[in-house]
Short mmCIF file of C-alpha atoms in Angstrom, two decimals:
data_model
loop_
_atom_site.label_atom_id
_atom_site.label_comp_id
_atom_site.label_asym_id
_atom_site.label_seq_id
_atom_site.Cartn_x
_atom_site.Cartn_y
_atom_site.Cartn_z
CA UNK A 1 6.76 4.53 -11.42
CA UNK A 2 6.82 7.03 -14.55
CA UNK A 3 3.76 8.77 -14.11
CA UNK A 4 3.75 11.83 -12.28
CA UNK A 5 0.08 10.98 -11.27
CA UNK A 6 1.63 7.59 -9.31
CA UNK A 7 4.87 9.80 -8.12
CA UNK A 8 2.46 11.58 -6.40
CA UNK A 9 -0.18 9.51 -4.90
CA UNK A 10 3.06 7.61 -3.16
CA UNK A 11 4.53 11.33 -1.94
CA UNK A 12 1.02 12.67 -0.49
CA UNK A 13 0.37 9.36 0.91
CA UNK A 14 3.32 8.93 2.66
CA UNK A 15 3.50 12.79 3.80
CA UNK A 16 0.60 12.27 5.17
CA UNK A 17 1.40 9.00 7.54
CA UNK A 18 4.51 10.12 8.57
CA UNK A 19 3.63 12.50 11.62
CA UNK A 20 1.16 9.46 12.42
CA UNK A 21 4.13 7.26 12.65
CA UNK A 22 6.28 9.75 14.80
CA UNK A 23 3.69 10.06 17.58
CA UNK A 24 4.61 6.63 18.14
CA UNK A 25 8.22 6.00 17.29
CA UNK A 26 10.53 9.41 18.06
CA UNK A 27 13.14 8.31 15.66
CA UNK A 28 10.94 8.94 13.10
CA UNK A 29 10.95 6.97 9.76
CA UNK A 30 13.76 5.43 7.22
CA UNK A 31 13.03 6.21 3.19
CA UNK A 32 14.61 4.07 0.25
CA UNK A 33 14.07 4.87 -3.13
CA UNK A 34 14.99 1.58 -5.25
CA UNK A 35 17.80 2.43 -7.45
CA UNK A 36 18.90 5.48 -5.84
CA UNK A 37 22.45 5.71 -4.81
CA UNK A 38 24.85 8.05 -3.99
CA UNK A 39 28.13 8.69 -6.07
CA UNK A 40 30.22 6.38 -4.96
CA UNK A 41 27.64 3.55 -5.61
CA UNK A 42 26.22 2.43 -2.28
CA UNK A 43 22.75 2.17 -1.49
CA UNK A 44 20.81 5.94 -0.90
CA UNK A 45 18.80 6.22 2.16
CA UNK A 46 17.06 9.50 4.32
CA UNK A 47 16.80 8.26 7.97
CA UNK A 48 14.95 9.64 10.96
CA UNK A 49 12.44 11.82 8.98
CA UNK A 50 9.96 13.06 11.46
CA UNK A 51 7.67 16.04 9.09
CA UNK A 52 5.85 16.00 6.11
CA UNK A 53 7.10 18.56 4.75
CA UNK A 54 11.16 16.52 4.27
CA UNK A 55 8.90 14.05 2.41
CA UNK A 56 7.73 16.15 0.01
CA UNK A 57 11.31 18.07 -0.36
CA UNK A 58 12.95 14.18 -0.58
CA UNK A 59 10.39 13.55 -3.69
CA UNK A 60 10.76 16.43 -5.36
CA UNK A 61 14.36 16.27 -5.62
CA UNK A 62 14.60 12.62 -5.96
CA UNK A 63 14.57 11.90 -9.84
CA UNK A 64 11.94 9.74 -11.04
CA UNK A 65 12.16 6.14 -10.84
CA UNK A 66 13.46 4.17 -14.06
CA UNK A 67 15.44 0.89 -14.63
CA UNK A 68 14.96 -2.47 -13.01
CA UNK A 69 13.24 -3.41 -10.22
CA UNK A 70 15.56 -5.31 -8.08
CA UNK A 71 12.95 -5.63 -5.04
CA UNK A 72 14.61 -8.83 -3.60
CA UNK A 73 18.00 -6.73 -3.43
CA UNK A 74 16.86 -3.56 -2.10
CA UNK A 75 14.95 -5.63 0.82
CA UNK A 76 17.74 -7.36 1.79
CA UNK A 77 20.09 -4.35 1.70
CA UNK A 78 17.33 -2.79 3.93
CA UNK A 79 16.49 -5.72 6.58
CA UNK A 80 19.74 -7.80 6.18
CA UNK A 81 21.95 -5.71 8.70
CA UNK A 82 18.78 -4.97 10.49
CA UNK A 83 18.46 -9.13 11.17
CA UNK A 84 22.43 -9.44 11.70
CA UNK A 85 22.43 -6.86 14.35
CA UNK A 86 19.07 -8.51 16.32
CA UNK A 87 20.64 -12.02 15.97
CA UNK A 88 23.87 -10.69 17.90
CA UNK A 89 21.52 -9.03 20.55
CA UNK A 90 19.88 -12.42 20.81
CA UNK A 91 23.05 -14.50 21.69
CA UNK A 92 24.20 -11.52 24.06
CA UNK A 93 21.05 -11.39 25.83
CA UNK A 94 19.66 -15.34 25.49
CA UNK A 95 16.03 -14.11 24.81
CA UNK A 96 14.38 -12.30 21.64
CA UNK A 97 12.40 -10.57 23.81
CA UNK A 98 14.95 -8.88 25.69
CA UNK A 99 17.49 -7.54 22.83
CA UNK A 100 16.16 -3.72 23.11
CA UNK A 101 15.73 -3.53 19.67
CA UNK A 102 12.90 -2.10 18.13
CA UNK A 103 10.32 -4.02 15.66
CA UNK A 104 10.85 -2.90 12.00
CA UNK A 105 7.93 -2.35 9.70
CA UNK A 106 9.25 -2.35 5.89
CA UNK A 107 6.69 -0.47 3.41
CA UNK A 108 7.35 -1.81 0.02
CA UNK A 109 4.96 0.39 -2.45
CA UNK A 110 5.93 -0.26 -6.38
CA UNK A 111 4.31 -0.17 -9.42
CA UNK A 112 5.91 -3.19 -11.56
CA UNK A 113 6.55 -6.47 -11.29
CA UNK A 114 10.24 -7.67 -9.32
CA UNK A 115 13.14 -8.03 -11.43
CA UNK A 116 14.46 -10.50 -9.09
CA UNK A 117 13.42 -12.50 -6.66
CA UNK A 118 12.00 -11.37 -3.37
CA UNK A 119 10.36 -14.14 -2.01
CA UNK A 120 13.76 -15.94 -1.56
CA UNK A 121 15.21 -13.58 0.30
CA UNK A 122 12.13 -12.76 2.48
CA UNK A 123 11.81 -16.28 2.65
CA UNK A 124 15.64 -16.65 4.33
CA UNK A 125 15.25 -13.93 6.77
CA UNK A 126 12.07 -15.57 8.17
CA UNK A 127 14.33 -19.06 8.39
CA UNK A 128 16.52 -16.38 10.35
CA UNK A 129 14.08 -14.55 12.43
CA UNK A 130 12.95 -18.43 13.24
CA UNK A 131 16.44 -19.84 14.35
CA UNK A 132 16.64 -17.21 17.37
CA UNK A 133 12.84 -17.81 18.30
CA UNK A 134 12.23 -13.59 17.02
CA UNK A 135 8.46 -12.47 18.43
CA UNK A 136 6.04 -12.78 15.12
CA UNK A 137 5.67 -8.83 14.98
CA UNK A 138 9.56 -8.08 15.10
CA UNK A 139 9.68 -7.32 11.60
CA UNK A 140 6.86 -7.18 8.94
CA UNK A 141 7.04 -6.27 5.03
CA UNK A 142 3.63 -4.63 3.57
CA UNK A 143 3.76 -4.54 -0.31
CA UNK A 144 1.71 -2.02 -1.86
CA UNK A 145 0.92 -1.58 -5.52
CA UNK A 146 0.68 1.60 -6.98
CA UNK A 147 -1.38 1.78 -10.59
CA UNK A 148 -2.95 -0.76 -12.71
CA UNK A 149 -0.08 -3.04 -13.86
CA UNK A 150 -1.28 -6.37 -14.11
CA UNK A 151 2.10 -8.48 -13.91
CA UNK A 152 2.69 -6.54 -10.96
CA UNK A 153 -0.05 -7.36 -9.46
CA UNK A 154 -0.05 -10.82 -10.65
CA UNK A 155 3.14 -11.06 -8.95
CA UNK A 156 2.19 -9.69 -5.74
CA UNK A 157 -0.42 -12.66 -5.19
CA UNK A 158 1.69 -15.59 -6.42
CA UNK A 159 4.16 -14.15 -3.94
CA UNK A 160 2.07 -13.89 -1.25
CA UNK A 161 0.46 -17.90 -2.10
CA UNK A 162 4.46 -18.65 -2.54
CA UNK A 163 5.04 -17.47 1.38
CA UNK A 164 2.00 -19.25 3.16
CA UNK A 165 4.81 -21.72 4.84
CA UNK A 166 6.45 -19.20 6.33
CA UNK A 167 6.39 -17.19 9.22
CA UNK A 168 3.30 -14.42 9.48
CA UNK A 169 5.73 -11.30 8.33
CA UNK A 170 4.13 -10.14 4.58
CA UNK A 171 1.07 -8.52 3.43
CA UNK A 172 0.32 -8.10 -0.12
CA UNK A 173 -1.99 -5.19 -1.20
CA UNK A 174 -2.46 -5.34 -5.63
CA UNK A 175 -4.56 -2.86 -7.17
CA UNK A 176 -7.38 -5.66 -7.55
CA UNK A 177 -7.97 -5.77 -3.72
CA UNK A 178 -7.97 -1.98 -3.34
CA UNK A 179 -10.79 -1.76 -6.19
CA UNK A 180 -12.92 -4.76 -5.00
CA UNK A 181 -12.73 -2.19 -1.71
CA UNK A 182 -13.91 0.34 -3.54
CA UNK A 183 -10.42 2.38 -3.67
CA UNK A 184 -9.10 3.60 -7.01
CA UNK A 185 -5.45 5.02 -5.48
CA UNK A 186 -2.88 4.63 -2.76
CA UNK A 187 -3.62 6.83 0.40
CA UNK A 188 -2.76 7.60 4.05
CA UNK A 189 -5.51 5.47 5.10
CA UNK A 190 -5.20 2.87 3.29
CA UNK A 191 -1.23 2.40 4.04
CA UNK A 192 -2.22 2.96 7.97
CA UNK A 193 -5.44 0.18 7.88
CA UNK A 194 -3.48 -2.64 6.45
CA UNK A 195 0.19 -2.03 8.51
CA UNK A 196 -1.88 -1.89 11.84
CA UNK A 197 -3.94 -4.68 10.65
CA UNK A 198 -1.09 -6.71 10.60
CA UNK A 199 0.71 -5.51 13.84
CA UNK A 200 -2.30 -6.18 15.46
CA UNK A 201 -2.44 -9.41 14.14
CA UNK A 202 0.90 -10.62 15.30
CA UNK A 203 0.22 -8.83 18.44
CA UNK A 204 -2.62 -11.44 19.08
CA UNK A 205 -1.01 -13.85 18.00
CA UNK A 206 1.41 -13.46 20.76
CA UNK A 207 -0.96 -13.18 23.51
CA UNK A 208 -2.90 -16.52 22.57
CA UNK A 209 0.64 -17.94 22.56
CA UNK A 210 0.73 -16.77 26.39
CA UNK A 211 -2.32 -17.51 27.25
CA UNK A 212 -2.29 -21.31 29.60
CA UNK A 213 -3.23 -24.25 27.95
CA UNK A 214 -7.09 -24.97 27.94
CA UNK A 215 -10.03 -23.17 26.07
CA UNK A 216 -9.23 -20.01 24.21
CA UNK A 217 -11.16 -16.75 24.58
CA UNK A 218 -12.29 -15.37 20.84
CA UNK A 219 -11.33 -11.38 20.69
CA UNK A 220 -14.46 -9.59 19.73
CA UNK A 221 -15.59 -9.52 16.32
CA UNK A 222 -13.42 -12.83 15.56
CA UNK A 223 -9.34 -12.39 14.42
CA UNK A 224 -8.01 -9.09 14.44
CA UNK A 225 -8.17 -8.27 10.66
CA UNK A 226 8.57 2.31 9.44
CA UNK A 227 10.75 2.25 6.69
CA UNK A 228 9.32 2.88 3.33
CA UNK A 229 11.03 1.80 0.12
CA UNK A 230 9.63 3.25 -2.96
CA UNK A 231 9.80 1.93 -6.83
#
């Protein structure tokens, strides 16, 4: 993300959906940048950010990202220890839906295509999140794609065709969709539309499942439809 135009559109953006977020969630949001890191070489992170305003301090001190994009590796840096720590809850407890940990929503927003290979390892914690029976919104992964870049969007869809088999956790948004909507940038809105989309989603999804067996009532208007990490 070398422009300055696309550093931007992912600062306002996000700036602008993080007091949204916070209404909701008082421990505010978790922001990754994808090859920051601190001196001694571990992964960089700014947790609990609740204001606008430490988004656009974190950006303009951050320095511009450069290098590979090792998306596969920052995701599982980012959602590994958070799907360790809910499997323990679930043998401690003996239900998923009694662990008192929170559902995880994992922003992905980049403008090029992975270095590595993220649908394995999102593809492994779903394989996870399935062994201990997790509820389908515990965890979702929203990619976003910032600029024009056609191998990364090009990558965005055969990853999204390449995780059909697996459980309902990733939505893909390429620059293609966003223009066929009539959208020519990342915003606020945008970001906000397709992660409650998909909550939403998995929300029904879980009240069909309780539902008794028999005929099932159609919601209106047919199916329905925060950490960021930055490239």
């Amino acid at each position: 993300m070398q422009e300055e135009g696309r550093w931007g559109e992912v600062r306002e953006a996000l700036a602008a959906i993080t007091p949204i977020c916070t209404k909701y969630d008082s421990n505010g949001v978790d922001l990754y940048f994808l090859n920051a890191r601190t001196p001694e070489g571990d992964p960089k992170y700014y947790r609990s950010i609740r204001r606008s305003k430490q988004i656009m301090e974190i950006f303009d001190k951050e320095a511009r990202p450069d290098g590979w994009t090792y998306t596969g590796t920052r995701i599982r840096e980012i959602l590994g220890p958070y799907v360790s720590n809910f499997e323990n809850a679930v043998q401690s407890s003996r239900r998923a839906d009694n662990t008192g940990i929170k559902p995880v929503n994992l922003i992905v927003i980049t403008d090029g295509a992975p270095s590595d290979d993220p649908e394995s390892v999102i593809r492994e914690l779903a394989r996870r999140l399935d062994r201990v029976d997790a509820l389908p919104h515990q965890v979702g992964i929203q990619f976003f794609q910032v600029g024009t870049d056609k191998e990364a969007g090009e990558a965005l869809r055969e990853m999204d065709d390449g995780l059909k088999d697996v459980r309902d956790m990733v939505d893909t948004v390429s620059f293609n969709t966003l223009d066929k909507r009539g959208v020519k940038k990342l915003t606020a809105d945008g970001l906000l539309k397709v992660v409650l989309g998909s909550v939403n989603r998995r929300l029904d999804r879980i009240r069909l499942e309780e539902l008794p067996p028999g005929p099932q009532p159609q919601s209106p208007g047919g199916q329905s439809s925060s950490r960021y990490r930055s490239r």
